Amino acid sequence: MSVNYSISELARELDVTTRAIRFYEEQGLLAPERRGQERIYSPKDLVTLKLILRGKRIGFSLAECKELIELYDPSGGNRKQLEAFMSKIAERRLQLAQQLLDIEQMQLELDTAEERCLAALAEAPH
Amino acid sequence: MSVNYSISELARELDVTTRAIRFYEEQGLLAPERRGQERIYSPKDLVTLKLILRGKRIGFSLAECKELIELYDPSGGNRKQLEAFMSKIAERRLQLAQQLLDIEQMQLELDTAEERCLAALAEAPH
DNA sequence: TTTTACCTTTACGTTAACGTAAAGCTGCTG
DNA sequence: CAGCAGCTTTACGTTAACGTAAAGGTAAAA
């Protein structure tokens, strides 16, 4: 019934090191509860960590991941800040769109590479 | 009629520094001709550099980019190497597929963030 | 001819994102 | 109660990907 995690449980679940998790906290990306000294991770922390790892897989820096996390909870912001959020969101959209194009292009290049490889295999002695 | 580029022309064209270009060469990703000391870049070098930058945009390391470049010309390979190439290509395909999923998920999260931001803006005084 | 605009190499500096001890507390278990 | 398993902090080490001088070669323009 405990929906919470210790640091090593979280690490095992998401396949990262405890060192990395602590580092993300040090950088302000995570802020787990504490029971004495020990860190207690909630399901929300799990989601946040997943977001971090997803960001990393597509090449985001931790600073960028942090921004994304902050964008996700705009509750404590004045008008000016909220408008800044909106334009950051628009920026990210453009970046993601570009990345989609880049990935599609890469896939085409893999197609070409595979064809050439198959052709070379057909020529090669076995 | 000169389809070639100096290093600074190439740098301007693709919006990178000459230092970066030289670094990529140092790492074995580029191998331009020389006229005396000077580097002369061909259209093919341009394409290679574009591939590098595309890779970087989606979070590839230079080592991974180098692998992609090598995959692109499998001519000088024996059977064993070609088969290794094929499996590397398959790996990359999987990675790209995962990245596509990650980007789509990110886009959904931006949707949510935008909605919340708009809601907060509606509440905020102006 | 000296300045300007390129180019070169060599080398040390920097940042991000952790890895890797080291040293110590806590709580069970044999 | 000794020992292990898991948690903590502190701190130094490491790698990638360049940035940033420094010192110098070449060639055209002023």
GROMACS .gro file of C-alpha atoms in nm, chain A residues 62-108:
model
   47
   62LEU     CA    1   1.933   1.904  -1.739
   63ALA     CA    2   1.878   2.280  -1.747
   64GLU     CA    3   1.626   2.233  -2.027
   65CYS     CA    4   1.458   1.948  -1.841
   66LYS     CA    5   1.433   2.170  -1.537
   67GLU     CA    6   1.260   2.436  -1.744
   68LEU     CA    7   1.013   2.180  -1.870
   69ILE     CA    8   0.937   2.070  -1.517
   70GLU     CA    9   0.877   2.428  -1.411
   71LEU     CA   10   0.654   2.489  -1.711
   72TYR     CA   11   0.444   2.201  -1.593
   73ASP     CA   12   0.326   2.383  -1.283
   74PRO     CA   13   0.258   2.749  -1.366
   75SER     CA   14   0.036   2.805  -1.062
   76GLY     CA   15   0.262   3.048  -0.877
   77GLY     CA   16   0.324   3.297  -1.153
   78ASN     CA   17   0.228   3.653  -1.232
   79ARG     CA   18   0.112   3.763  -1.573
   80LYS     CA   19   0.459   3.850  -1.696
   81GLN     CA   20   0.596   3.512  -1.594
   82LEU     CA   21   0.305   3.327  -1.747
   83GLU     CA   22   0.359   3.502  -2.076
   84ALA     CA   23   0.726   3.407  -2.061
   85PHE     CA   24   0.613   3.048  -2.003
   86MET     CA   25   0.390   3.063  -2.307
   87SER     CA   26   0.672   3.175  -2.531
   88LYS     CA   27   0.905   2.911  -2.391
   89ILE     CA   28   0.643   2.652  -2.472
   90ALA     CA   29   0.623   2.785  -2.826
   91GLU     CA   30   1.002   2.762  -2.856
   92ARG     CA   31   1.005   2.403  -2.739
   93ARG     CA   32   0.736   2.316  -2.990
   94LEU     CA   33   0.953   2.449  -3.270
   95GLN     CA   34   1.250   2.254  -3.141
   96LEU     CA   35   1.052   1.932  -3.118
   97ALA     CA   36   0.919   1.984  -3.469
   98GLN     CA   37   1.275   2.025  -3.596
   99GLN     CA   38   1.380   1.712  -3.413
  100LEU     CA   39   1.100   1.518  -3.576
  101LEU     CA   40   1.231   1.628  -3.916
  102ASP     CA   41   1.583   1.533  -3.815
  103ILE     CA   42   1.477   1.190  -3.706
  104GLU     CA   43   1.282   1.125  -4.022
  105GLN     CA   44   1.582   1.231  -4.225
  106MET     CA   45   1.803   0.999  -4.022
  107GLN     CA   46   1.566   0.713  -4.088
  108LEU     CA   47   1.594   0.778  -4.461
   0.00000   0.00000   0.00000
